[in-house]
Backbone as a printed PyTorch tensor [residue, N CA C, xyz], in Angstrom:
tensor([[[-44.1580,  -1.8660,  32.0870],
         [-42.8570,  -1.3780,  32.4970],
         [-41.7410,  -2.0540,  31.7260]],

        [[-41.9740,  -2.9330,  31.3400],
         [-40.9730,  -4.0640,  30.4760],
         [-40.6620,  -3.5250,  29.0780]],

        [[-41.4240,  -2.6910,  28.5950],
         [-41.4120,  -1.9630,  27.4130],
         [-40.6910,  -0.6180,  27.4920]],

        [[-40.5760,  -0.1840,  28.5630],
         [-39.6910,   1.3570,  28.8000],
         [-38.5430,   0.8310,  29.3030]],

        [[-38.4460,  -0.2150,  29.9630],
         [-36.7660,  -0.5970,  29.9210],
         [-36.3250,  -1.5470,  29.0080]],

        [[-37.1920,  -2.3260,  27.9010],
         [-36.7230,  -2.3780,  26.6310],
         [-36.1980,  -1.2680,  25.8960]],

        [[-36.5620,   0.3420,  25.5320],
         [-36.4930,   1.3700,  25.0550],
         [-35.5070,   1.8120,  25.4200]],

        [[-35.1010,   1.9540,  26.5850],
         [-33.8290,   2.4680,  27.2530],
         [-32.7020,   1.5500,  27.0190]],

        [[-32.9860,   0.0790,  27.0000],
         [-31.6060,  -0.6180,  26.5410],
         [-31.6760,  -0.6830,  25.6580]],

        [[-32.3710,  -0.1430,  24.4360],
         [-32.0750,  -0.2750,  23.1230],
         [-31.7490,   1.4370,  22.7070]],

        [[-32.0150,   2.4180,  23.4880],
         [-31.6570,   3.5480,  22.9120],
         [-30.2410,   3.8660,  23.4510]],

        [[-29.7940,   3.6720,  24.6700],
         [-28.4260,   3.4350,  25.4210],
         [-26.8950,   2.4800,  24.2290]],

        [[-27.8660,   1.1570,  24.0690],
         [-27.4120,   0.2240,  22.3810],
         [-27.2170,   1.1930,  21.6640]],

        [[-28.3620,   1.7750,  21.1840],
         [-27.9750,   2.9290,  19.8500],
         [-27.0370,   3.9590,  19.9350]],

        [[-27.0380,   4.6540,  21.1800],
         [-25.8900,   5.8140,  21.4760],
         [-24.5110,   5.5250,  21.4810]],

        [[-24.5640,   4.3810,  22.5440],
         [-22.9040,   3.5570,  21.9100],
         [-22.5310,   3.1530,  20.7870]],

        [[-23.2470,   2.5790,  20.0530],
         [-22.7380,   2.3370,  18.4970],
         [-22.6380,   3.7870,  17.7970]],

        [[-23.5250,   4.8660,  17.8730],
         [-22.8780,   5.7990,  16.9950],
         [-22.0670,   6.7170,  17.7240]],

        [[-21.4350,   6.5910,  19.2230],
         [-20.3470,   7.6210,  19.7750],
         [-19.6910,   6.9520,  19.2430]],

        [[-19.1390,   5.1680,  19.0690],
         [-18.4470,   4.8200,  18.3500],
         [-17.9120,   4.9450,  17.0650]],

        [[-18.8760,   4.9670,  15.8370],
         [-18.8520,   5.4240,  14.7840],
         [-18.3910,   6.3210,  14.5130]],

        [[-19.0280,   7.3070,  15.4170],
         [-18.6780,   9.2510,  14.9660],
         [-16.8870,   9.0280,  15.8370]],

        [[-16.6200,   8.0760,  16.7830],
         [-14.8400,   8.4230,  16.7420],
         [-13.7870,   7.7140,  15.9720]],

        [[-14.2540,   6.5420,  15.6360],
         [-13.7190,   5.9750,  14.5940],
         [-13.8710,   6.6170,  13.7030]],

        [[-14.8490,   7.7200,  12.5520],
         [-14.5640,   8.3880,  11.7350],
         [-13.3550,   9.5100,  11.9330]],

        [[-13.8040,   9.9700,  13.4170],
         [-12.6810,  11.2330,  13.7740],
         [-11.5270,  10.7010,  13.8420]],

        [[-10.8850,   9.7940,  13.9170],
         [ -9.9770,   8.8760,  14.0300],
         [ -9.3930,   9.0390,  12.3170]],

        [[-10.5860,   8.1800,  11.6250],
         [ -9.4800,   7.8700,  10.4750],
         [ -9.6430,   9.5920,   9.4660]],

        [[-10.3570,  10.9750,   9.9790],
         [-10.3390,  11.7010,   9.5020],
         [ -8.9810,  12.7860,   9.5830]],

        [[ -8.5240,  12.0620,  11.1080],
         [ -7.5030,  12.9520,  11.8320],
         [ -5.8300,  12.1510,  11.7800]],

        [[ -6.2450,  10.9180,  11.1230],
         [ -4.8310,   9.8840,  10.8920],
         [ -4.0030,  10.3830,  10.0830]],

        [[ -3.0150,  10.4130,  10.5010],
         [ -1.9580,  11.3450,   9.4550],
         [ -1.2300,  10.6510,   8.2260]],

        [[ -0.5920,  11.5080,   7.0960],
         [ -0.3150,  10.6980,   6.2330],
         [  0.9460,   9.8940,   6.6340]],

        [[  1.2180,   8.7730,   5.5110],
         [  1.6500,   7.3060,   6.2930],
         [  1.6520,   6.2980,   7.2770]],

        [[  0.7490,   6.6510,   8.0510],
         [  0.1490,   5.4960,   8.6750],
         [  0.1810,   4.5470,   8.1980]],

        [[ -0.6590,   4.1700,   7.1550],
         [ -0.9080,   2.9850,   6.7370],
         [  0.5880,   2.6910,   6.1760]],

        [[  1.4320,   3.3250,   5.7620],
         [  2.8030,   2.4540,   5.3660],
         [  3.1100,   2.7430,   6.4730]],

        [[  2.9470,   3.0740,   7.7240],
         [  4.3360,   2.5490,   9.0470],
         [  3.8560,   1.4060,   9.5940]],

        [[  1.8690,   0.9470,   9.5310],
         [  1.2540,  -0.0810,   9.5420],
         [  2.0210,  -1.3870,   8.9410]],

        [[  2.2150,  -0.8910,   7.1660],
         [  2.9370,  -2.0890,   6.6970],
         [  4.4560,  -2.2350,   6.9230]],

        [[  4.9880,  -1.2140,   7.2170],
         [  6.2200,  -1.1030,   7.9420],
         [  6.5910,  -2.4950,   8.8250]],

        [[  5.4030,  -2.3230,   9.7250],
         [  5.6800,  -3.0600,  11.1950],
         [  5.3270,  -4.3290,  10.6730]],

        [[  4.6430,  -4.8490,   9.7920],
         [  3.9720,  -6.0210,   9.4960],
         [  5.0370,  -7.2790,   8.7690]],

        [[  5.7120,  -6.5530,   7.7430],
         [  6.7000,  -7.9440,   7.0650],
         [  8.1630,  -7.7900,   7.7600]],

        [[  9.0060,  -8.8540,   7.4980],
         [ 10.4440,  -9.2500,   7.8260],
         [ 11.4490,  -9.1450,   6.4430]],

        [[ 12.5570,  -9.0350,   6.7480],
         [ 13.4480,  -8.5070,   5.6100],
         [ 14.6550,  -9.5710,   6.0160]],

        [[ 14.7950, -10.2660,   4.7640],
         [ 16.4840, -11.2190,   4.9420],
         [ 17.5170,  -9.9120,   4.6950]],

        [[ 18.1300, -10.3300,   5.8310],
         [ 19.2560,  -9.1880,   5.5440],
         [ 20.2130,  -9.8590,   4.6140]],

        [[ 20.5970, -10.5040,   4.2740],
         [ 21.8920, -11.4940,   3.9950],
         [ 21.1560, -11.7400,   2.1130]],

        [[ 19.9950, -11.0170,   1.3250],
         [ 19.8930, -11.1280,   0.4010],
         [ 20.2070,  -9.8930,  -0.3990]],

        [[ 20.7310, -10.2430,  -1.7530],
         [ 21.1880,  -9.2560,  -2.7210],
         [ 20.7870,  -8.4780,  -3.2210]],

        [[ 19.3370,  -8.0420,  -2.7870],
         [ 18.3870,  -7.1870,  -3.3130],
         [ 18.5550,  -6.0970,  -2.2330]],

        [[ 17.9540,  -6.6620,  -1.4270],
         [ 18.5290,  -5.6500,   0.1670],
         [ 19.5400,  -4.9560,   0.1140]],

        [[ 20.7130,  -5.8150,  -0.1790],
         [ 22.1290,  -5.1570,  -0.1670],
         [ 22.2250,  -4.0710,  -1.0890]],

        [[ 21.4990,  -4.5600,  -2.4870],
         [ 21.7590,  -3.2360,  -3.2510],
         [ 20.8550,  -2.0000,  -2.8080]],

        [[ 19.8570,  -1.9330,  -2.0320],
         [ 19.0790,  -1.1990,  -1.6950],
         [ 19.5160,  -0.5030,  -0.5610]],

        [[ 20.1830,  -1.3150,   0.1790],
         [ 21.1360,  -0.9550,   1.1290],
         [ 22.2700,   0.2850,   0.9120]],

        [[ 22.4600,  -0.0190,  -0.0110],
         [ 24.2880,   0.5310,  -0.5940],
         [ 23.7810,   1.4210,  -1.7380]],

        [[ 22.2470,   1.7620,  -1.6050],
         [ 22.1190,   2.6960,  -2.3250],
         [ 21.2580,   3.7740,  -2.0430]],

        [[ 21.1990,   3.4270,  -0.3600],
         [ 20.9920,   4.5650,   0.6330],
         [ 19.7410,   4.3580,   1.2630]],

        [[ 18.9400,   3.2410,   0.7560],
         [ 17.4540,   2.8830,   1.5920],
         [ 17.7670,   1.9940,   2.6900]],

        [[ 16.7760,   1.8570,   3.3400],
         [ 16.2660,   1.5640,   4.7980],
         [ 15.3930,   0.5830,   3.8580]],

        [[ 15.4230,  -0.7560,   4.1020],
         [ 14.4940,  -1.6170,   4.0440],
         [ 13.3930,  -1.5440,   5.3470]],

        [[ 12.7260,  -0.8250,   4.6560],
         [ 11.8340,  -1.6160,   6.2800],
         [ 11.0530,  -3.1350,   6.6200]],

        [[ 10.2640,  -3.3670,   5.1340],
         [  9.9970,  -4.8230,   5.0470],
         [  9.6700,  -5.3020,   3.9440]],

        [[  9.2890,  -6.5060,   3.7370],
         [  9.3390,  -7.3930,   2.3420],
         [  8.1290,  -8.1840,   2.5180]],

        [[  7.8810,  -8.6510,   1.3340],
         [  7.2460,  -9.7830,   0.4420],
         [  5.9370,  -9.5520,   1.1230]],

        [[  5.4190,  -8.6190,   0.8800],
         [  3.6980,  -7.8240,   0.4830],
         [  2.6680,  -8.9920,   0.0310]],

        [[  1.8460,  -8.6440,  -0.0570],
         [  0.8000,  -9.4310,  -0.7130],
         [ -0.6330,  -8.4710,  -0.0730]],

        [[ -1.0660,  -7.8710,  -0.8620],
         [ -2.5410,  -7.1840,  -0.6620],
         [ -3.8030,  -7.6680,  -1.1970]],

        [[ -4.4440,  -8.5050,  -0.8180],
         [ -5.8950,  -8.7450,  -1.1060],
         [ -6.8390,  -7.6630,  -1.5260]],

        [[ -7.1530,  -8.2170,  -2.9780],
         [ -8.3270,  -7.4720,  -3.7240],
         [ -9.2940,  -8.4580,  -4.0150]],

        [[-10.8040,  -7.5650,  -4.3440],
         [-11.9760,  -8.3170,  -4.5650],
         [-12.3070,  -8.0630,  -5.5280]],

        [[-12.5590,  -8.3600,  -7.0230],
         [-12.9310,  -8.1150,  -8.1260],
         [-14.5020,  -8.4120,  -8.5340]],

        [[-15.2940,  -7.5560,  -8.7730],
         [-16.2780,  -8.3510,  -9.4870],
         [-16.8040,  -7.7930, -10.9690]],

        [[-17.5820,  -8.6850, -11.3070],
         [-18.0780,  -8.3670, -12.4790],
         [-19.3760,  -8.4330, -13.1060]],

        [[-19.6200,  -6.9690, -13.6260],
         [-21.4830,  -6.4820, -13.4850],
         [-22.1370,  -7.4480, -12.2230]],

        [[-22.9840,  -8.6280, -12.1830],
         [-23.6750,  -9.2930, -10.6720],
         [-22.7830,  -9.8640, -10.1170]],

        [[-21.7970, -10.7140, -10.7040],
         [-21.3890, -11.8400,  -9.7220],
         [-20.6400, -12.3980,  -8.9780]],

        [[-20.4540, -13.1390,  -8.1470],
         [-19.7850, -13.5240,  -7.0860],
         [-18.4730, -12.4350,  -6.7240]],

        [[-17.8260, -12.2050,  -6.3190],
         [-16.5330, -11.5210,  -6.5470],
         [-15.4120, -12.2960,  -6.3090]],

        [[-14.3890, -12.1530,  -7.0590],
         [-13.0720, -13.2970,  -7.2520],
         [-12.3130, -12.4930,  -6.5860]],

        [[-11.5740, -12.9980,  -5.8070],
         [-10.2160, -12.6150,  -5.3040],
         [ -9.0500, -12.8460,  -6.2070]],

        [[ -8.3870, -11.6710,  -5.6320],
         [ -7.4880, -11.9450,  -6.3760],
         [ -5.9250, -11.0400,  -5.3640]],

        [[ -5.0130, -10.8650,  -5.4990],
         [ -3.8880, -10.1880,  -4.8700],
         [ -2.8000,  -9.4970,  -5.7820]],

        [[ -2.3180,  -8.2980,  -5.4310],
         [ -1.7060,  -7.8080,  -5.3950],
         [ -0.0520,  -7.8390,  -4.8980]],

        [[  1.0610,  -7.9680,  -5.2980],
         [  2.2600,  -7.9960,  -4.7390],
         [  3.4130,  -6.9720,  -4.7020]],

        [[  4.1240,  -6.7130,  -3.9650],
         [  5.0990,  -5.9800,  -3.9090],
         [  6.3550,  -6.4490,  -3.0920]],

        [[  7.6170,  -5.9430,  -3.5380],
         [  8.7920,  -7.0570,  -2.8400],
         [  9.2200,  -6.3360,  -1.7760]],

        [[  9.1030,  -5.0100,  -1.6660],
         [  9.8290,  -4.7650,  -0.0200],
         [  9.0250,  -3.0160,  -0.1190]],

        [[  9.0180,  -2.7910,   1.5430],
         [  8.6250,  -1.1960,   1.3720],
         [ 10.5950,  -0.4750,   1.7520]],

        [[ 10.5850,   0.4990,   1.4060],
         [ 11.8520,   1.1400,   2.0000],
         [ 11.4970,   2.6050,   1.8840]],

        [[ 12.6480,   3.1050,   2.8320],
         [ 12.7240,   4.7400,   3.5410],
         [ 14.2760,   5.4810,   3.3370]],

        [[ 14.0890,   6.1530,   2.7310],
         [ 15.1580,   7.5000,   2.0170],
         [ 14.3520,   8.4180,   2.6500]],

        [[ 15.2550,   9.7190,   2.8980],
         [ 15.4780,  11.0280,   2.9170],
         [ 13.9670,  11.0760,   3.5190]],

        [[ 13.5850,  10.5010,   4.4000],
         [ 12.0500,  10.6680,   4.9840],
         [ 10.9670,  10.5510,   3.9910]],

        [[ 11.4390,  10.1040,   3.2760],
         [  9.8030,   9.3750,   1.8950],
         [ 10.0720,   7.8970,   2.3830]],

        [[  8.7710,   7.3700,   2.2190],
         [  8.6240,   6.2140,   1.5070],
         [  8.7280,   5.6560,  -0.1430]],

        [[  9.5040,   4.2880,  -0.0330],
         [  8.9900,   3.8090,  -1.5700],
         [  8.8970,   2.4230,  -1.4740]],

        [[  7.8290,   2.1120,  -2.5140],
         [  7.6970,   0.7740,  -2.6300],
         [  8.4500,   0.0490,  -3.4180]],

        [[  9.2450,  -1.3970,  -3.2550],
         [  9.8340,  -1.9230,  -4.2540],
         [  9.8330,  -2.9450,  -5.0080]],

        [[  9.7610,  -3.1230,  -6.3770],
         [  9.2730,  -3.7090,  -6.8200],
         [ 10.5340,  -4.6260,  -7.4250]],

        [[ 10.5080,  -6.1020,  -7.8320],
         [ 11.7320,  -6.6600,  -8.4400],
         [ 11.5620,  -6.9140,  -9.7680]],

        [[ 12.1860,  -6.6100, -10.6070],
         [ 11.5420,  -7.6030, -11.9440],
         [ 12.0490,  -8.7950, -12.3110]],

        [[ 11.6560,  -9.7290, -12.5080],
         [ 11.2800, -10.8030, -13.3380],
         [ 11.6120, -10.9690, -14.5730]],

        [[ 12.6060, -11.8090, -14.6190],
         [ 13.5360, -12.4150, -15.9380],
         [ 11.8300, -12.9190, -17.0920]],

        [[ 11.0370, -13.4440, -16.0040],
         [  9.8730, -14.3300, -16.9090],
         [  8.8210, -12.9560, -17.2340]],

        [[  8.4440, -11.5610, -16.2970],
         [  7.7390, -10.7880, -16.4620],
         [  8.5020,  -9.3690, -16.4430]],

        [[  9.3070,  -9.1480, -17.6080],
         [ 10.4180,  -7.7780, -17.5580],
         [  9.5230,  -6.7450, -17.8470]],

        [[ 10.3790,  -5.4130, -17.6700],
         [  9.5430,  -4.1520, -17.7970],
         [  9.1380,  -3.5580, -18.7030]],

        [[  8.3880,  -3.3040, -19.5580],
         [  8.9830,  -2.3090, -20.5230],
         [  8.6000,  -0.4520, -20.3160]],

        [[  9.6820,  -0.3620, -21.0330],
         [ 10.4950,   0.9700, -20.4180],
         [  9.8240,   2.0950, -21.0630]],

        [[  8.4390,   2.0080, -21.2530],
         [  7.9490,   3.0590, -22.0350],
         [  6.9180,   3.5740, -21.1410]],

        [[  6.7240,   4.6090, -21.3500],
         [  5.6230,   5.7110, -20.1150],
         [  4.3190,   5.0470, -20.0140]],

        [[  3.3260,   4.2850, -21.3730],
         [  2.7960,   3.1310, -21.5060],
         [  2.7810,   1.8630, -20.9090]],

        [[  3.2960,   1.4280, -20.7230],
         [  3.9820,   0.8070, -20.2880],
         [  4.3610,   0.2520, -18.6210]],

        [[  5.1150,   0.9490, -18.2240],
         [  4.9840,   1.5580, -16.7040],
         [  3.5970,   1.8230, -16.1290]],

        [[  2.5920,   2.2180, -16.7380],
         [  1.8040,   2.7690, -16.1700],
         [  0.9170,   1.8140, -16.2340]],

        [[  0.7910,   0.7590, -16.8030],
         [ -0.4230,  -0.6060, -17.1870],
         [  0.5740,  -1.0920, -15.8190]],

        [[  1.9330,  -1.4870, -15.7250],
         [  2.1780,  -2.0410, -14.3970],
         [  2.4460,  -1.6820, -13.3200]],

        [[  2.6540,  -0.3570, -13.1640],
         [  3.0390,   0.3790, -11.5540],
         [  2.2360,   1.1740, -11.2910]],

        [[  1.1350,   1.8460, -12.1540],
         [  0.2060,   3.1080, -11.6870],
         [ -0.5910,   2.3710, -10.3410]],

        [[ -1.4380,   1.1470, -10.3280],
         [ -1.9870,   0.8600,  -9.0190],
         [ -1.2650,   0.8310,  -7.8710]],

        [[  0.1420,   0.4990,  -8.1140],
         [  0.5230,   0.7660,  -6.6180],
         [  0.5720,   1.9430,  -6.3010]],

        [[  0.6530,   3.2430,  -6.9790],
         [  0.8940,   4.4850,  -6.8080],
         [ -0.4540,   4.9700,  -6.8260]],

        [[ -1.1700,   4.6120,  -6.9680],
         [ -2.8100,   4.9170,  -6.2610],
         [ -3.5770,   4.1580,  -5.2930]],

        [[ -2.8000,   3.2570,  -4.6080],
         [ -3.1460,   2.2070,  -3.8350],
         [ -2.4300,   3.1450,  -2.6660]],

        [[ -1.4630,   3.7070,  -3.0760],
         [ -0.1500,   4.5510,  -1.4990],
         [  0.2870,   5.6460,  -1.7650]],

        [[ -0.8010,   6.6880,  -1.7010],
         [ -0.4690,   7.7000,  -2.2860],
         [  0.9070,   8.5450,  -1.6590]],

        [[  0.9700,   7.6950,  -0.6590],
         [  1.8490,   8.4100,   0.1700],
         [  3.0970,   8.1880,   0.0400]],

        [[  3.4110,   7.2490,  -0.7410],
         [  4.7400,   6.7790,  -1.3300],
         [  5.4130,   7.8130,  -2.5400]],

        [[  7.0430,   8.1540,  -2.2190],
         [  7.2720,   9.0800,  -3.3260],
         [  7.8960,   8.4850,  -4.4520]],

        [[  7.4710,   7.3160,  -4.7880],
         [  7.7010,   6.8620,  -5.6480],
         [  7.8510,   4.9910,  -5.7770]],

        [[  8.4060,   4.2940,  -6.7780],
         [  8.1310,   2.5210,  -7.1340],
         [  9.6940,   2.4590,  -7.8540]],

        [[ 10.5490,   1.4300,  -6.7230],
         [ 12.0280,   1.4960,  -6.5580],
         [ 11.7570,   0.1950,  -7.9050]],

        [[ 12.6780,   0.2640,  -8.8440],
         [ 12.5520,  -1.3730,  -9.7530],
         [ 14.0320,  -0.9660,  -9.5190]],

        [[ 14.2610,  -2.8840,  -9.3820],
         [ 15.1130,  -3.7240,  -9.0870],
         [ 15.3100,  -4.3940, -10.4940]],

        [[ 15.5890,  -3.8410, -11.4860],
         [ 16.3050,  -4.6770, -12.7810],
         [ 16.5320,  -5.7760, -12.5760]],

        [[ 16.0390,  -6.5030, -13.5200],
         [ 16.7890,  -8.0330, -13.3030],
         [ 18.1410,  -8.1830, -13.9780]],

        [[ 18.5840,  -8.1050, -14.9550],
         [ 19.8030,  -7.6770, -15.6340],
         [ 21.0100,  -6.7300, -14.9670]],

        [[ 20.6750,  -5.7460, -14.9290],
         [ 21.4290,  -4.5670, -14.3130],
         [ 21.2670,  -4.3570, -12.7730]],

        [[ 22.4230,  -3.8180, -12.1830],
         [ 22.2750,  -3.6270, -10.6820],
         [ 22.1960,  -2.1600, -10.4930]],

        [[ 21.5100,  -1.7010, -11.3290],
         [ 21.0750,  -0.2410, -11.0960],
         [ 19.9290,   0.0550, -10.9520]],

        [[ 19.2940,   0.8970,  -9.3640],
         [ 17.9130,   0.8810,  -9.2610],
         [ 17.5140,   1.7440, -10.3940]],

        [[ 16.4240,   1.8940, -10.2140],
         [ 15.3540,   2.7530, -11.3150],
         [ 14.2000,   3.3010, -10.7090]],

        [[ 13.5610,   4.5700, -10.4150],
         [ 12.7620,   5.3040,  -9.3820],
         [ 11.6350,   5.7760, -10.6380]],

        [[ 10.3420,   5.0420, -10.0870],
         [  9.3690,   5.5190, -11.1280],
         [  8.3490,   6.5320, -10.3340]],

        [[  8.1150,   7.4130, -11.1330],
         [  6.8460,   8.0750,  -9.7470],
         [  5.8240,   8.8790, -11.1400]],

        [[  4.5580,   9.0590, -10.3680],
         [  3.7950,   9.6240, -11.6500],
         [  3.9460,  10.7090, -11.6470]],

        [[  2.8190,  11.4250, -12.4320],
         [  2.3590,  12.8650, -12.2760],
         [  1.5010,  13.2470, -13.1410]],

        [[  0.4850,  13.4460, -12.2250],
         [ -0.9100,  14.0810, -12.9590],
         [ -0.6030,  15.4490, -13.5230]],

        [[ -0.8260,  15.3600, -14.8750],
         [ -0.4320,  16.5930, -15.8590],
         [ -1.8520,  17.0680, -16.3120]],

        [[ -1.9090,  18.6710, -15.9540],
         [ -2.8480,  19.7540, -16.8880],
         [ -3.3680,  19.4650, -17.7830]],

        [[ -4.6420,  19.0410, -18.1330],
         [ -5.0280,  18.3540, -19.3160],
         [ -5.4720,  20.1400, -20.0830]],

        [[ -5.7590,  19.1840, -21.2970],
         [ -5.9160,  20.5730, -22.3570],
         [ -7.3560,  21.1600, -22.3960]]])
């Protein structure tokens, strides 16, 4: 008898783990787009009283939050996998899009060629697809700059 109510608490075990499974899939099948940025939305804090903000401010965005950091795992052909991270300086909200923003760096500046852009901003724009675009914050100039891709018709 010890063996048929082993069977039953292990097949009862099994049914709960996959009603679980099968709603957690229905879950993240039925999650709508931006979630995951109203997720990171809620997650960082924003200095109001800094000059980046302000210009972002006064140039019609909604900061929602700052100073990102996304964990990645890298590996290579067998071994170990290295961590490594990802950064971004604030998320913000226009006209009901999201965008991510990025600052540049007097020590790591942009260059302004379609090349270019795309060796440094294409992962965030495939990391959030849901973002309409990657706000740069000039270091020089106080004029934003709105990068966004677009997959073009190949020949």
């Amino acid at each position: 008898m010890d063996r048929l109510g082993d069977w039953i608490i292990m097949l009862a075990a099994a049914g709960i783990m996959v009603w679980w499974v099968l709603r957690r899939f229905d879950r993240w099948l039925h999650e709508p787009p931006g979630s995951r940025l109203r997720k990171l939305a809620a997650s960082g804090g924003v200095e109001q009283d800094d000059d980046n903000v302000q210009l972002l401010q006064d140039s019609g965005f909604e900061v929602l939050s700052g100073k990102h950091k996304i964990p990645l795992g890298v590996t290579l052909d067998d071994s170990a996998v290295m961590p490594t991270r990802l950064y971004f300086d604030y998320l913000a909200f226009k006209d009901d899009k999201y965008y991510l923003v990025k600052l540049e760096r007097l020590r790591q500046q942009m260059e302004w060629t379609a090349s270019g852009l795309r060796e440094k901003l294409l992962v965030y724009a495939l990391l959030f697809p849901d973002c309409e675009g990657i706000v740069i914050v000039p270091a020089q100039e106080r004029k934003l700059k709105i990068v966004r891709f677009k997959v073009e018709a190949g020949e």
